[in-house]
PDB file of C-alpha atoms in Angstrom:
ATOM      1  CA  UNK A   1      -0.366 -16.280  61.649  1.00  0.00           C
ATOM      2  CA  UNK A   2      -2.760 -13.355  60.839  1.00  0.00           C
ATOM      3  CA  UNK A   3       0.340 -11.302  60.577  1.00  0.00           C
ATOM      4  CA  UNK A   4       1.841 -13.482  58.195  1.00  0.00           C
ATOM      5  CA  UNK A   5      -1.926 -13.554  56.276  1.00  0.00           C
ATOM      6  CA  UNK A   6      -2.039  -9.971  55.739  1.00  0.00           C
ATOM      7  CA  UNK A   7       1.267  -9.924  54.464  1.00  0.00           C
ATOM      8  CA  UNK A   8       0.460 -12.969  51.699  1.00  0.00           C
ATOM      9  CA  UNK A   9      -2.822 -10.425  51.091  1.00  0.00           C
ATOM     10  CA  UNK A  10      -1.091  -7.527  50.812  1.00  0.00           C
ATOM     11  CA  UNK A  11       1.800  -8.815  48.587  1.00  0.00           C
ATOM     12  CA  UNK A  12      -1.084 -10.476  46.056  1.00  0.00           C
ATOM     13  CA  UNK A  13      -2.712  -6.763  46.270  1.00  0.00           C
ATOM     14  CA  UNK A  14       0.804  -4.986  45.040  1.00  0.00           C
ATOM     15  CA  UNK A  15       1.543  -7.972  42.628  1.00  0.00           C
ATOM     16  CA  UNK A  16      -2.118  -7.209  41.059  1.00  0.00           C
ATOM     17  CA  UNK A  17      -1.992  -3.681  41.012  1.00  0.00           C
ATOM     18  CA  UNK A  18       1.789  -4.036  39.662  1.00  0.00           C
ATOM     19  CA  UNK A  19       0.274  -6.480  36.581  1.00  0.00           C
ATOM     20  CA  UNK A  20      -2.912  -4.075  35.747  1.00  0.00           C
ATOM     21  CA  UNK A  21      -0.301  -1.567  35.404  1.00  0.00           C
ATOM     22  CA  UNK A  22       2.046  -3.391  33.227  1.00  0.00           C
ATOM     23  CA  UNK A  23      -0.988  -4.642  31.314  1.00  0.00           C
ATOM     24  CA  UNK A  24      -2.314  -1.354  30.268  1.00  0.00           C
ATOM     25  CA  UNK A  25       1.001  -0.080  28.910  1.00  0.00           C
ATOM     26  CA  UNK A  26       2.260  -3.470  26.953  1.00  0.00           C
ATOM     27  CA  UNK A  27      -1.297  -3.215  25.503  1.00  0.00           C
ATOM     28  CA  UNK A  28      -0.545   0.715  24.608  1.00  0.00           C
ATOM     29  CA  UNK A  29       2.567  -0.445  23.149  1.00  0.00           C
ATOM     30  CA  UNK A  30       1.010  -3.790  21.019  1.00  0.00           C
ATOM     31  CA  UNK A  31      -2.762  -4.225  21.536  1.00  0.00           C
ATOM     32  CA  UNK A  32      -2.005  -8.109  20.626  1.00  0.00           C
ATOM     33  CA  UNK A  33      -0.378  -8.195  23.847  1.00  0.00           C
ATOM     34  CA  UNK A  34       0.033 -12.051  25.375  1.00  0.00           C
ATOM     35  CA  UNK A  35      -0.588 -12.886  28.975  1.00  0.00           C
ATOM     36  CA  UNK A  36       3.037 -14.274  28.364  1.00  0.00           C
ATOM     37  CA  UNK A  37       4.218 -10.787  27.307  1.00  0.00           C
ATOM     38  CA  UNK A  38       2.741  -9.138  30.507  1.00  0.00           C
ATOM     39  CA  UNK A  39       4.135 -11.615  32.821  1.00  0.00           C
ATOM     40  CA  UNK A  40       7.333 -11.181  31.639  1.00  0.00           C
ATOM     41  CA  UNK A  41       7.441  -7.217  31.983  1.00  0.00           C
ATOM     42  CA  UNK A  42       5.957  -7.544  35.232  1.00  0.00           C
ATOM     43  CA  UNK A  43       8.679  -9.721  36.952  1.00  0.00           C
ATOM     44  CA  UNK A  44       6.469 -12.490  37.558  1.00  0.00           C
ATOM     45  CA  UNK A  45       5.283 -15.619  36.043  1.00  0.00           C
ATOM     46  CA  UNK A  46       2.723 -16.576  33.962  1.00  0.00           C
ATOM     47  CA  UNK A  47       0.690 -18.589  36.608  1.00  0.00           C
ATOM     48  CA  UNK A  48       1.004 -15.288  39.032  1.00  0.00           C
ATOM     49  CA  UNK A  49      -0.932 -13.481  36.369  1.00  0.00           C
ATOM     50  CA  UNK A  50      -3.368 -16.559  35.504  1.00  0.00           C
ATOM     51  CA  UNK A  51      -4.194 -16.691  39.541  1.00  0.00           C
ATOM     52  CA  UNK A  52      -5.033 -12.785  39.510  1.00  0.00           C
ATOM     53  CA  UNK A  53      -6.678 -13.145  36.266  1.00  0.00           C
ATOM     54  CA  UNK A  54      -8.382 -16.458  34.778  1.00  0.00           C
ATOM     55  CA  UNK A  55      -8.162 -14.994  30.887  1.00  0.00           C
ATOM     56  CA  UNK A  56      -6.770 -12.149  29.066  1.00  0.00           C
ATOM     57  CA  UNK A  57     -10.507 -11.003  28.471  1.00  0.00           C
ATOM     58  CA  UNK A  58     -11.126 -10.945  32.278  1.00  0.00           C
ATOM     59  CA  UNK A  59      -7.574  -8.584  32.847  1.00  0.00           C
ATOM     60  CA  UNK A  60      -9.247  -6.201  30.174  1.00  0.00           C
ATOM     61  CA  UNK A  61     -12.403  -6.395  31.497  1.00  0.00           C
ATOM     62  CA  UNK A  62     -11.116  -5.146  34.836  1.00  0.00           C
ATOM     63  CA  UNK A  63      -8.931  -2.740  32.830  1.00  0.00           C
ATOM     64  CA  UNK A  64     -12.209  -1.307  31.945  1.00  0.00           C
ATOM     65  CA  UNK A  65     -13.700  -1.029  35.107  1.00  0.00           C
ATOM     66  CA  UNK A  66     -10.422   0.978  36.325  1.00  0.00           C
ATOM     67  CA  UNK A  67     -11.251   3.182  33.411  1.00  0.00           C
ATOM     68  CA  UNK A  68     -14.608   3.875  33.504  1.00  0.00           C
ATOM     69  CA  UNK A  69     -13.425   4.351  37.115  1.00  0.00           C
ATOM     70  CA  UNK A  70     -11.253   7.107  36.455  1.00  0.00           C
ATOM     71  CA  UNK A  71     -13.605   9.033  33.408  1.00  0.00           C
ATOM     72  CA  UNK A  72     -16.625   8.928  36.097  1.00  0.00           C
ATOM     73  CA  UNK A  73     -14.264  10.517  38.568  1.00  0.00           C
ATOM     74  CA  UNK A  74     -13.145  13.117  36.213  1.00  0.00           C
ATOM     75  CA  UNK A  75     -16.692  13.957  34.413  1.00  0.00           C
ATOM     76  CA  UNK A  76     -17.758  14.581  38.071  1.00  0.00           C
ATOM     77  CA  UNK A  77     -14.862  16.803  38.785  1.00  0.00           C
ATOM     78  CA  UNK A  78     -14.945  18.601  35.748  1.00  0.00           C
ATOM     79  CA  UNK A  79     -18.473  19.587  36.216  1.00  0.00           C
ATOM     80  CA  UNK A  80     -18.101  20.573  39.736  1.00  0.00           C
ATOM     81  CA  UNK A  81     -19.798  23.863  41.267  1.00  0.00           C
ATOM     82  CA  UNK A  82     -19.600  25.057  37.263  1.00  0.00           C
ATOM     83  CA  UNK A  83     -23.517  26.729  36.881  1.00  0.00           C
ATOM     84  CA  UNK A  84     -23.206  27.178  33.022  1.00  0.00           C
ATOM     85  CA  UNK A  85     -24.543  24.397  30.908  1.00  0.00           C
ATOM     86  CA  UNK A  86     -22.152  25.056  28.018  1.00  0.00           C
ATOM     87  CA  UNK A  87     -18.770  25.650  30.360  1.00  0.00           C
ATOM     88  CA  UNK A  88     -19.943  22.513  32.238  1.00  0.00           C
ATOM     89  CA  UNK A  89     -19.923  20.195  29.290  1.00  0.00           C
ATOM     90  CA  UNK A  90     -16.742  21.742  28.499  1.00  0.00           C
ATOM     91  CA  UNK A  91     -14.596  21.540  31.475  1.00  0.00           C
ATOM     92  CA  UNK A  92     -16.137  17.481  32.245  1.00  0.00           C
ATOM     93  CA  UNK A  93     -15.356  16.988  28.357  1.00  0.00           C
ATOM     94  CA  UNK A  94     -11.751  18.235  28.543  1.00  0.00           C
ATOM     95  CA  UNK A  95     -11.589  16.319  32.100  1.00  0.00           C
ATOM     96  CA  UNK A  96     -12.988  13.014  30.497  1.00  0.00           C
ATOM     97  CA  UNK A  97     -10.460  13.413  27.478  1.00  0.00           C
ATOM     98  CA  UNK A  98      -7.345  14.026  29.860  1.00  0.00           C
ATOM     99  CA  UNK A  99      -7.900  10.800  31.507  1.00  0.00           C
ATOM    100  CA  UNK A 100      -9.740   8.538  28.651  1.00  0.00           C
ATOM    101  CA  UNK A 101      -6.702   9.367  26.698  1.00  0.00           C
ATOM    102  CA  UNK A 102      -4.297   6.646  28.143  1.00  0.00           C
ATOM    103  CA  UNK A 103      -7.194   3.906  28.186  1.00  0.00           C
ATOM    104  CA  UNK A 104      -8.373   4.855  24.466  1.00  0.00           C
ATOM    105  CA  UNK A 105      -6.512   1.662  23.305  1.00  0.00           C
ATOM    106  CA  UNK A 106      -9.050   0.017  25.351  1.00  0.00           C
ATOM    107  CA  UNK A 107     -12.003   1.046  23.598  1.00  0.00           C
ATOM    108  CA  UNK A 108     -11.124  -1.091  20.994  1.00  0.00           C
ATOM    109  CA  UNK A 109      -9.774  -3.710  22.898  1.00  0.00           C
ATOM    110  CA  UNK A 110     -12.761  -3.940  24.913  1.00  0.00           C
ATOM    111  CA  UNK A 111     -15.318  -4.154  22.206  1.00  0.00           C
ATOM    112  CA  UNK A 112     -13.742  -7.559  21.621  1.00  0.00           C
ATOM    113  CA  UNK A 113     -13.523  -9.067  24.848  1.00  0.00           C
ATOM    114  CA  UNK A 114     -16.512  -7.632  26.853  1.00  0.00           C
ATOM    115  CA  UNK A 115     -19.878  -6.542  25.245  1.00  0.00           C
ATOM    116  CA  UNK A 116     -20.797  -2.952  23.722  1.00  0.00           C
ATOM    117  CA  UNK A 117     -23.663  -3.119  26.062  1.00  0.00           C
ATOM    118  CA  UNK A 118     -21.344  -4.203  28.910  1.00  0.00           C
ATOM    119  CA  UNK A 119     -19.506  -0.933  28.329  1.00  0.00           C
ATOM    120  CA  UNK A 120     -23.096   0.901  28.574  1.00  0.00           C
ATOM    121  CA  UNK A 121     -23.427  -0.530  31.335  1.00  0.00           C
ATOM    122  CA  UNK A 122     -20.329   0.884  33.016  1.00  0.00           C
ATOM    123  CA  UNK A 123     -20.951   4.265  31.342  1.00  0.00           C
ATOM    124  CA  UNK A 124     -24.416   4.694  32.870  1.00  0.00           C
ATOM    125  CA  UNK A 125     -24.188   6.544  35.318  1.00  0.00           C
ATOM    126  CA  UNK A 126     -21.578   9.013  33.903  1.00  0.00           C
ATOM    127  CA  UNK A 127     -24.290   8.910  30.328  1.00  0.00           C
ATOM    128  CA  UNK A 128     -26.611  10.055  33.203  1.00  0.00           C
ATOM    129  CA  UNK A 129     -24.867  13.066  34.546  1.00  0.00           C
ATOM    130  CA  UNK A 130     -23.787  14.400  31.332  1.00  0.00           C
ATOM    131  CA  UNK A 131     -27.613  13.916  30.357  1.00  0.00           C
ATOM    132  CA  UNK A 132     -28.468  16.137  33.451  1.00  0.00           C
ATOM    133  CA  UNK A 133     -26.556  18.899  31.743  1.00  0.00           C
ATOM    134  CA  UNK A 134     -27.859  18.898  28.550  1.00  0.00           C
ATOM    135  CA  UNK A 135     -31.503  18.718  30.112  1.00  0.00           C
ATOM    136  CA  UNK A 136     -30.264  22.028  32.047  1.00  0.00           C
ATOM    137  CA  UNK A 137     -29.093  23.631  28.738  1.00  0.00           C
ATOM    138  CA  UNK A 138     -31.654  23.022  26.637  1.00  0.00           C
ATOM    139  CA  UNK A 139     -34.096  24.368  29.373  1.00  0.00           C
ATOM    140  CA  UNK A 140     -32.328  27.331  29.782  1.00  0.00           C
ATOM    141  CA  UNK A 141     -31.913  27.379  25.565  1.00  0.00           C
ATOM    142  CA  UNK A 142     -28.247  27.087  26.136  1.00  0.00           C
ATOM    143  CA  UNK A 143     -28.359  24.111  23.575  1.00  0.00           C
ATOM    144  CA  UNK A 144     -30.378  23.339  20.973  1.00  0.00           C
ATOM    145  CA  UNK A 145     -31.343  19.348  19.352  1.00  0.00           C
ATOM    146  CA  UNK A 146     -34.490  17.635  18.003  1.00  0.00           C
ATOM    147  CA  UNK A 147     -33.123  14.941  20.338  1.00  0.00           C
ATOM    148  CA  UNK A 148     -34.105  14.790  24.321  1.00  0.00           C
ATOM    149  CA  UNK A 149     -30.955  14.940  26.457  1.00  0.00           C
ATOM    150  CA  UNK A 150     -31.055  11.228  27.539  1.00  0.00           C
ATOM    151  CA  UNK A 151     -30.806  10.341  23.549  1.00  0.00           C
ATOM    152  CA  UNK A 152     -28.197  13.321  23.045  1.00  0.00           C
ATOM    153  CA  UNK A 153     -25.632  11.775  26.044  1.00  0.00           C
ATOM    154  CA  UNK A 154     -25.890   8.650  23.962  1.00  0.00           C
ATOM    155  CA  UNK A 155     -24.967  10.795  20.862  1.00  0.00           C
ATOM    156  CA  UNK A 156     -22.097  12.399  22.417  1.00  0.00           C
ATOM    157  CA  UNK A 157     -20.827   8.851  24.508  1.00  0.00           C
ATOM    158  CA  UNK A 158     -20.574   7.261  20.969  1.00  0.00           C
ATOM    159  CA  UNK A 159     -18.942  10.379  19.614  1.00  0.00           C
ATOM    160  CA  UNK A 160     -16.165  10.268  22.420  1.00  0.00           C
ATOM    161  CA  UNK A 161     -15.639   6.567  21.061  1.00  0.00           C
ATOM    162  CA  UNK A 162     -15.211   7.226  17.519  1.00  0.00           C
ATOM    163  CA  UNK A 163     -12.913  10.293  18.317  1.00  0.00           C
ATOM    164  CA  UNK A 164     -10.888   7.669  20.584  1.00  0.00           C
ATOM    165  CA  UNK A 165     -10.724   5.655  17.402  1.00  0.00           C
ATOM    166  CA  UNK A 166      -9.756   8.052  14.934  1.00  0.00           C
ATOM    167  CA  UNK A 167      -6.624   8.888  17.260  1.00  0.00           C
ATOM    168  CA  UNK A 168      -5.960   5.170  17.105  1.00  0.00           C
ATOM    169  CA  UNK A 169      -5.944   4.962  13.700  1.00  0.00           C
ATOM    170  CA  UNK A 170      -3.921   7.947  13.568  1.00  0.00           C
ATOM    171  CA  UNK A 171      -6.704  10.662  12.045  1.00  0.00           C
ATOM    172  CA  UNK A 172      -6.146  12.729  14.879  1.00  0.00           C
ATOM    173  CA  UNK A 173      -3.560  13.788  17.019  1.00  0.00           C
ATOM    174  CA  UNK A 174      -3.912  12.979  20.470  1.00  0.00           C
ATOM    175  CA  UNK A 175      -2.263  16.513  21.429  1.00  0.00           C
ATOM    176  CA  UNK A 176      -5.496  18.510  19.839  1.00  0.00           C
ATOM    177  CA  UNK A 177      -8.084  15.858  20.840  1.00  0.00           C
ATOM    178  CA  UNK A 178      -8.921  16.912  24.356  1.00  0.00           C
ATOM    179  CA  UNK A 179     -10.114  20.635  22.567  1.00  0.00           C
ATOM    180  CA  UNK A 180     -11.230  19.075  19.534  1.00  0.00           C
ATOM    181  CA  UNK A 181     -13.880  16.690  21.522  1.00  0.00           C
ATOM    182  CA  UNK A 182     -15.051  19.293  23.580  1.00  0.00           C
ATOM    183  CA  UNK A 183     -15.967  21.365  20.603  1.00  0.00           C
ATOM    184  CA  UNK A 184     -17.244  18.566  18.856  1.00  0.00           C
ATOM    185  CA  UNK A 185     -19.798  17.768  21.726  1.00  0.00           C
ATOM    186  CA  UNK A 186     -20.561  21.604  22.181  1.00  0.00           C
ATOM    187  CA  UNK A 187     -21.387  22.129  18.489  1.00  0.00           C
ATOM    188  CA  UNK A 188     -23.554  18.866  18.599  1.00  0.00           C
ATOM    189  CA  UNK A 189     -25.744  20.298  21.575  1.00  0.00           C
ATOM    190  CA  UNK A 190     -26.442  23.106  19.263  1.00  0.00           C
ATOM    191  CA  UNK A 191     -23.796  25.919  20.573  1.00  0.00           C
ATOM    192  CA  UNK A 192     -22.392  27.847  17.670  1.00  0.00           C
ATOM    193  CA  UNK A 193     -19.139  26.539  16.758  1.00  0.00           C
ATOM    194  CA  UNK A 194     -17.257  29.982  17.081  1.00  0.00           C
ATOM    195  CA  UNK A 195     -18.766  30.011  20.534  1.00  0.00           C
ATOM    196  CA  UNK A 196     -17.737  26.394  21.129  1.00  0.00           C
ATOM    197  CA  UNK A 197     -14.070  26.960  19.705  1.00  0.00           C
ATOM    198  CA  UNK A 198     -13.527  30.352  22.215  1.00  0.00           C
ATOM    199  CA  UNK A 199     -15.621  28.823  25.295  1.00  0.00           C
ATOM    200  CA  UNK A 200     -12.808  25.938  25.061  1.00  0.00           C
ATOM    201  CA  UNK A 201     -10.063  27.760  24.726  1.00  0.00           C
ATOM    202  CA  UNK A 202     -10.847  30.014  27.759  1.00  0.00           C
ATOM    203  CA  UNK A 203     -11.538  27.268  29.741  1.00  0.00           C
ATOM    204  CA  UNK A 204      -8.489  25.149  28.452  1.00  0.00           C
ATOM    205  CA  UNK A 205      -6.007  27.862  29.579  1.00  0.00           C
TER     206      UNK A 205
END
């Protein structure tokens, strides 16, 4: 019987991983995506995903948390054993962008189904590590702002959004975005934007 348990368990784990999967790229492909739509490109039906997932905001909701997931994971990473303010905002920027590329569709998604300030919430502690950079830089006069870091990570979380959005509405292309942001939230700390542009190109190749 427990045999037979863990294999119900571990079937309902692969069928929900399996649907969060198929979710995320049927909402790439058509945002409007139907939790009829995504049970039928999974293989399974509709009530399968209803029993994983009581709504279509609760399967983006979770969608979020795997994202925020994976942009925590790579911020940390991309900051790793790096001692230089500047390259460390860089190399977590360019990290961040890799991955928060193929959940940007989200962004949008999520600011109708789950709250802006349920996304802060998520964000916080990767708003606070980004913040312990800036705090670094400006100490060291690496950066420069009128702001204090804790108000500049909100500054350069929002910007991250709104470059997530313009590649969305097709403003940018999603090729040059990963450099672009990283300059972007270089130039906003105060770097000089030819110093920016080269830091990001060394550490981009």
């Amino acid at each position: 019987m427990a045999a037979m348990t863990t294999g119900n368990a571990s079937r309902a784990d692969v069928n929900r991983r399996r649907i969060l999967d198929v979710a995320l790229a049927e909402l790439l492909r058509d945002p409007d995506a139907s939790m009829d739509q995504i049970a039928r490109a999974a293989g399974v039906v509709r009530r399968t995903v209803y029993g994983h997932f009581p709504s279509r905001e609760a399967l983006i909701s979770t969608l979020v948390d795997g994202a925020v997931e994976a942009v925590a994971a790579a911020h940390a990473a991309g900051r790793e054993g790096v001692t230089d303010p500047a390259e460390a905002l860089a190399r977590s920027a360019l990290a961040v962008w890799e991955v928060a590329d193929r959940y940007r569709i989200l962004v949008a998604l999520a600011q109708r189904s789950v709250t802006v300030q349920g996304i802060r919430d998520r964000l916080a502690p990767v708003r606070k590590a980004c913040a312990e950079i800036l705090a670094h830089g400006l100490e060291q006069g690496v950066f420069a702002s009128p702001l204090p870091p804790q108000a500049l990570a909100y500054v350069h979380e929002q910007m991250l959004f709104a470059l997530m959005e313009a590649v969305n509405d097709g403003l940018l292309g999603a090729r040059e975005a990963g450099g672009s942001a990283a300059v972007t939230l270089l130039t906003a700390a105060g770097v000089p934007a030819e110093r920016a542009g080269e830091l990001v190109a060394r550490v981009s190749g």
